[in-house]
Amino acid sequence: MIYYAIVLLKFIIGFVVVISHLNFSGKTQLSQMTPVDFIGNFVLGGIIGGVIYSDAIPMHQYILVLLMGVTLISLLNWISKHIWFFRSFTIGEPIPIIKNGKFLMDNILKRKNKIDILNVASQLHSQGVHSFQEIRYAQIEPSGSLSVVCEGGKMPSVILMKDGTPRFSELNGIEKDEEWLDARLKKIAVKRDDVFIAEFWDGKLTFIMKDGEVKRNID
């Protein structure tokens, strides 16, 4: 009877730790999770499953290992948010596949393992797009979903800066560079460190400041 009580207690502790971690990180839905979260949750599940029926591992070691796992996942997610290279490696970046009605074959061929053109066609049909010929712009998001702009529609916005750091892949996507971005910042007397995000849409550059103020720069 004591054995089953200990198993139940371990299960409850594991459940509480994992649920608390998910709530604290704000990632309670599958669509919100990154590859780091998925792998981390498998690791936590392995820890709980491997320890819950074993008497050889003391309760305090079980709790300590669980907390170590949660801490490591949180650390990797923090690094993913703040270091561009690690983010592009663990989460990925949007992959443009059609621009101005033309297939970007270099992107498609370089990422054959991520892009299945037949699956792309199926996603288009499910979105009510009947043919590739209707598309002006399309990109595959890091989540695997497909964003599409048909002829006559407006291009989606691009986040060029986050927390004061330029996003070079996005700048390249609109054929701009860091010097261009710095010139726009200087024009409205804004410092990089004061910028939360910079959004480019419909030819207009908007800066959302860390204090919530919005500043716009046309051109």
Short mmCIF file of C-alpha atoms in Angstrom, two decimals:
data_model
loop_
_atom_site.label_atom_id
_atom_site.label_comp_id
_atom_site.label_asym_id
_atom_site.label_seq_id
_atom_site.Cartn_x
_atom_site.Cartn_y
_atom_site.Cartn_z
CA MET A 1 0.00 0.00 0.00
CA ILE A 2 2.86 2.37 0.84
CA TYR A 3 4.42 1.62 -2.56
CA TYR A 4 1.30 2.73 -4.42
CA ALA A 5 1.01 5.84 -2.25
CA ILE A 6 4.60 6.81 -3.18
CA VAL A 7 3.93 6.16 -6.89
CA LEU A 8 0.83 8.36 -6.70
CA LEU A 9 2.79 11.09 -4.92
CA LYS A 10 5.53 11.01 -7.58
CA PHE A 11 2.91 11.19 -10.30
CA ILE A 12 1.23 14.19 -8.66
CA ILE A 13 4.56 15.98 -8.18
CA GLY A 14 5.53 15.40 -11.82
CA PHE A 15 2.13 16.56 -13.02
CA VAL A 16 2.27 19.72 -10.89
CA VAL A 17 5.82 20.59 -12.01
CA VAL A 18 5.05 20.14 -15.72
CA ILE A 19 1.71 22.02 -15.59
CA SER A 20 3.31 24.83 -13.58
CA HIS A 21 6.11 25.06 -16.15
CA LEU A 22 3.63 25.24 -19.05
CA ASN A 23 1.53 27.90 -17.33
CA PHE A 24 4.59 29.93 -16.35
CA SER A 25 5.94 29.85 -19.92
CA GLY A 26 2.49 30.63 -21.35
CA LYS A 27 2.67 27.67 -23.74
CA THR A 28 -0.41 25.67 -22.89
CA GLN A 29 -1.41 24.93 -26.51
CA LEU A 30 0.41 22.73 -29.02
CA SER A 31 0.45 25.58 -31.56
CA GLN A 32 2.44 27.72 -29.11
CA MET A 33 5.21 25.20 -28.57
CA THR A 34 8.63 25.34 -30.19
CA PRO A 35 10.81 22.32 -31.06
CA VAL A 36 12.65 22.98 -27.78
CA ASP A 37 9.36 22.61 -25.89
CA PHE A 38 8.45 19.38 -27.69
CA ILE A 39 11.82 17.76 -27.01
CA GLY A 40 11.85 19.08 -23.45
CA ASN A 41 8.41 17.65 -22.75
CA PHE A 42 9.56 14.25 -24.00
CA VAL A 43 12.55 14.49 -21.65
CA LEU A 44 10.33 15.43 -18.71
CA GLY A 45 7.99 12.58 -19.58
CA GLY A 46 10.97 10.22 -19.66
CA ILE A 47 12.11 11.42 -16.24
CA ILE A 48 8.65 10.95 -14.74
CA GLY A 49 8.08 7.58 -16.45
CA GLY A 50 11.55 6.31 -15.55
CA VAL A 51 11.39 7.28 -11.88
CA ILE A 52 7.76 6.88 -10.93
CA TYR A 53 7.92 3.08 -10.56
CA SER A 54 11.46 2.92 -9.18
CA ASP A 55 12.27 2.75 -5.47
CA ALA A 56 16.00 3.20 -6.12
CA ILE A 57 15.78 6.95 -6.70
CA PRO A 58 14.95 9.05 -3.60
CA MET A 59 12.12 11.57 -3.76
CA HIS A 60 14.43 14.59 -3.38
CA GLN A 61 16.58 13.45 -6.33
CA TYR A 62 13.46 12.95 -8.45
CA ILE A 63 12.26 16.50 -7.70
CA LEU A 64 15.74 17.94 -8.29
CA VAL A 65 16.08 16.24 -11.69
CA LEU A 66 12.61 17.47 -12.69
CA LEU A 67 13.51 21.04 -11.74
CA MET A 68 16.81 20.74 -13.64
CA GLY A 69 14.89 19.65 -16.75
CA VAL A 70 12.41 22.53 -16.46
CA THR A 71 15.25 25.02 -15.91
CA LEU A 72 17.12 23.76 -18.98
CA ILE A 73 14.01 24.06 -21.18
CA SER A 74 13.36 27.59 -19.92
CA LEU A 75 17.00 28.56 -20.53
CA LEU A 76 16.98 27.21 -24.09
CA ASN A 77 13.73 29.05 -24.83
CA TRP A 78 15.21 32.28 -23.46
CA ILE A 79 18.28 31.85 -25.66
CA SER A 80 16.01 31.16 -28.65
CA LYS A 81 14.21 34.46 -28.09
CA HIS A 82 17.32 36.60 -27.64
CA ILE A 83 19.98 35.07 -29.91
CA TRP A 84 19.08 35.17 -33.60
CA PHE A 85 21.38 32.34 -34.72
CA PHE A 86 20.06 29.94 -32.10
CA ARG A 87 16.49 30.93 -32.90
CA SER A 88 16.97 30.24 -36.60
CA PHE A 89 18.48 26.85 -35.71
CA THR A 90 15.85 25.70 -33.19
CA ILE A 91 12.69 27.44 -34.41
CA GLY A 92 13.52 28.44 -37.96
CA GLU A 93 12.65 31.44 -40.13
CA PRO A 94 9.86 31.94 -42.67
CA ILE A 95 10.77 30.49 -46.06
CA PRO A 96 9.55 32.53 -49.05
CA ILE A 97 8.71 30.21 -51.94
CA ILE A 98 6.91 32.58 -54.33
CA LYS A 99 7.65 36.28 -54.84
CA ASN A 100 6.04 38.54 -57.44
CA GLY A 101 4.42 35.44 -58.93
CA LYS A 102 7.77 33.71 -59.46
CA PHE A 103 8.89 30.52 -57.72
CA LEU A 104 12.05 31.01 -55.65
CA MET A 105 13.68 27.77 -56.69
CA ASP A 106 16.87 28.35 -54.67
CA ASN A 107 14.86 28.40 -51.42
CA ILE A 108 12.77 25.42 -52.47
CA LEU A 109 15.70 23.24 -53.54
CA LYS A 110 17.85 24.13 -50.53
CA ARG A 111 15.09 23.06 -48.14
CA LYS A 112 13.75 19.94 -49.80
CA ASN A 113 13.47 18.31 -46.37
CA LYS A 114 11.07 21.06 -45.23
CA ILE A 115 9.14 21.81 -48.40
CA ASP A 116 6.77 19.34 -50.05
CA ILE A 117 5.28 21.20 -52.98
CA LEU A 118 2.37 18.75 -53.20
CA ASN A 119 1.53 19.47 -49.57
CA VAL A 120 1.81 23.19 -50.33
CA ALA A 121 -0.72 22.75 -53.14
CA SER A 122 -3.10 20.94 -50.77
CA GLN A 123 -2.81 23.75 -48.22
CA LEU A 124 -3.57 26.28 -50.95
CA HIS A 125 -6.70 24.42 -51.97
CA SER A 126 -7.85 24.22 -48.34
CA GLN A 127 -7.48 28.03 -48.14
CA GLY A 128 -9.63 28.54 -51.22
CA VAL A 129 -6.72 29.27 -53.58
CA HIS A 130 -7.31 27.28 -56.74
CA SER A 131 -3.98 27.65 -58.52
CA PHE A 132 -0.39 28.76 -58.08
CA GLN A 133 -1.15 31.22 -60.87
CA GLU A 134 -3.31 33.25 -58.46
CA ILE A 135 -0.44 33.78 -56.04
CA ARG A 136 1.65 36.91 -55.81
CA TYR A 137 3.58 35.92 -52.68
CA ALA A 138 3.77 32.81 -50.49
CA GLN A 139 5.94 31.72 -47.60
CA ILE A 140 6.11 28.75 -45.25
CA GLU A 141 6.05 29.82 -41.62
CA PRO A 142 8.28 28.21 -38.95
CA SER A 143 5.17 26.39 -37.66
CA GLY A 144 4.71 24.75 -41.08
CA SER A 145 1.63 26.78 -42.01
CA LEU A 146 1.40 28.60 -45.33
CA SER A 147 0.92 32.36 -45.71
CA VAL A 148 -0.36 33.45 -49.10
CA VAL A 149 -1.04 36.77 -50.84
CA CYS A 150 -2.99 36.52 -54.06
CA GLU A 151 -2.88 38.97 -56.96
CA GLY A 152 -4.42 42.25 -55.89
CA GLY A 153 -3.81 41.61 -52.20
CA LYS A 154 -1.36 43.43 -49.94
CA MET A 155 1.88 41.85 -48.82
CA PRO A 156 2.09 40.74 -45.16
CA SER A 157 3.99 42.91 -42.71
CA VAL A 158 7.62 42.17 -41.91
CA ILE A 159 9.17 42.56 -38.45
CA LEU A 160 12.55 44.17 -39.16
CA MET A 161 13.65 44.68 -35.55
CA LYS A 162 12.90 43.15 -32.16
CA ASP A 163 14.15 44.47 -28.82
CA GLY A 164 16.54 46.83 -30.57
CA THR A 165 18.15 44.10 -32.70
CA PRO A 166 17.78 44.10 -36.52
CA ARG A 167 16.50 40.91 -38.16
CA PHE A 168 18.84 40.60 -41.12
CA SER A 169 16.97 37.84 -42.94
CA GLU A 170 13.82 40.00 -42.94
CA LEU A 171 15.78 43.04 -44.12
CA ASN A 172 17.21 40.98 -46.98
CA GLY A 173 13.69 39.84 -47.83
CA ILE A 174 12.60 43.41 -48.59
CA GLU A 175 15.95 44.21 -50.22
CA LYS A 176 17.06 46.61 -47.48
CA ASP A 177 20.08 46.63 -45.18
CA GLU A 178 21.13 47.71 -41.69
CA GLU A 179 22.30 51.11 -42.92
CA TRP A 180 18.84 51.81 -44.36
CA LEU A 181 17.23 50.90 -41.04
CA ASP A 182 19.67 53.09 -39.08
CA ALA A 183 18.93 56.01 -41.41
CA ARG A 184 15.19 55.67 -40.70
CA LEU A 185 15.87 55.55 -36.96
CA LYS A 186 18.00 58.66 -37.19
CA LYS A 187 15.37 60.46 -39.23
CA ILE A 188 12.85 60.29 -36.39
CA ALA A 189 15.48 60.58 -33.62
CA VAL A 190 14.95 57.09 -32.20
CA LYS A 191 17.61 54.95 -30.56
CA ARG A 192 17.82 51.22 -31.27
CA ASP A 193 17.65 50.28 -27.60
CA ASP A 194 14.30 52.10 -27.24
CA VAL A 195 12.61 50.02 -29.98
CA PHE A 196 10.43 47.04 -29.06
CA ILE A 197 9.60 46.06 -32.64
CA ALA A 198 9.88 47.71 -36.06
CA GLU A 199 7.23 46.67 -38.58
CA PHE A 200 7.39 47.29 -42.34
CA TRP A 201 4.07 47.14 -44.18
CA ASP A 202 2.66 48.67 -47.34
CA GLY A 203 5.78 50.82 -47.80
CA LYS A 204 5.58 52.25 -44.29
CA LEU A 205 7.93 51.61 -41.39
CA THR A 206 6.41 51.71 -37.91
CA PHE A 207 8.37 51.65 -34.67
CA ILE A 208 6.66 50.43 -31.51
CA MET A 209 8.68 51.72 -28.59
CA LYS A 210 9.30 49.90 -25.32
CA ASP A 211 7.09 52.45 -23.53
CA GLY A 212 4.18 51.65 -25.90
CA GLU A 213 4.52 54.78 -28.06
CA VAL A 214 4.16 54.33 -31.81
CA LYS A 215 6.31 56.25 -34.29
CA ARG A 216 5.90 56.01 -38.04
CA ASN A 217 8.36 56.57 -40.85
CA ILE A 218 6.99 56.69 -44.40
CA ASP A 219 9.39 55.64 -47.20
#
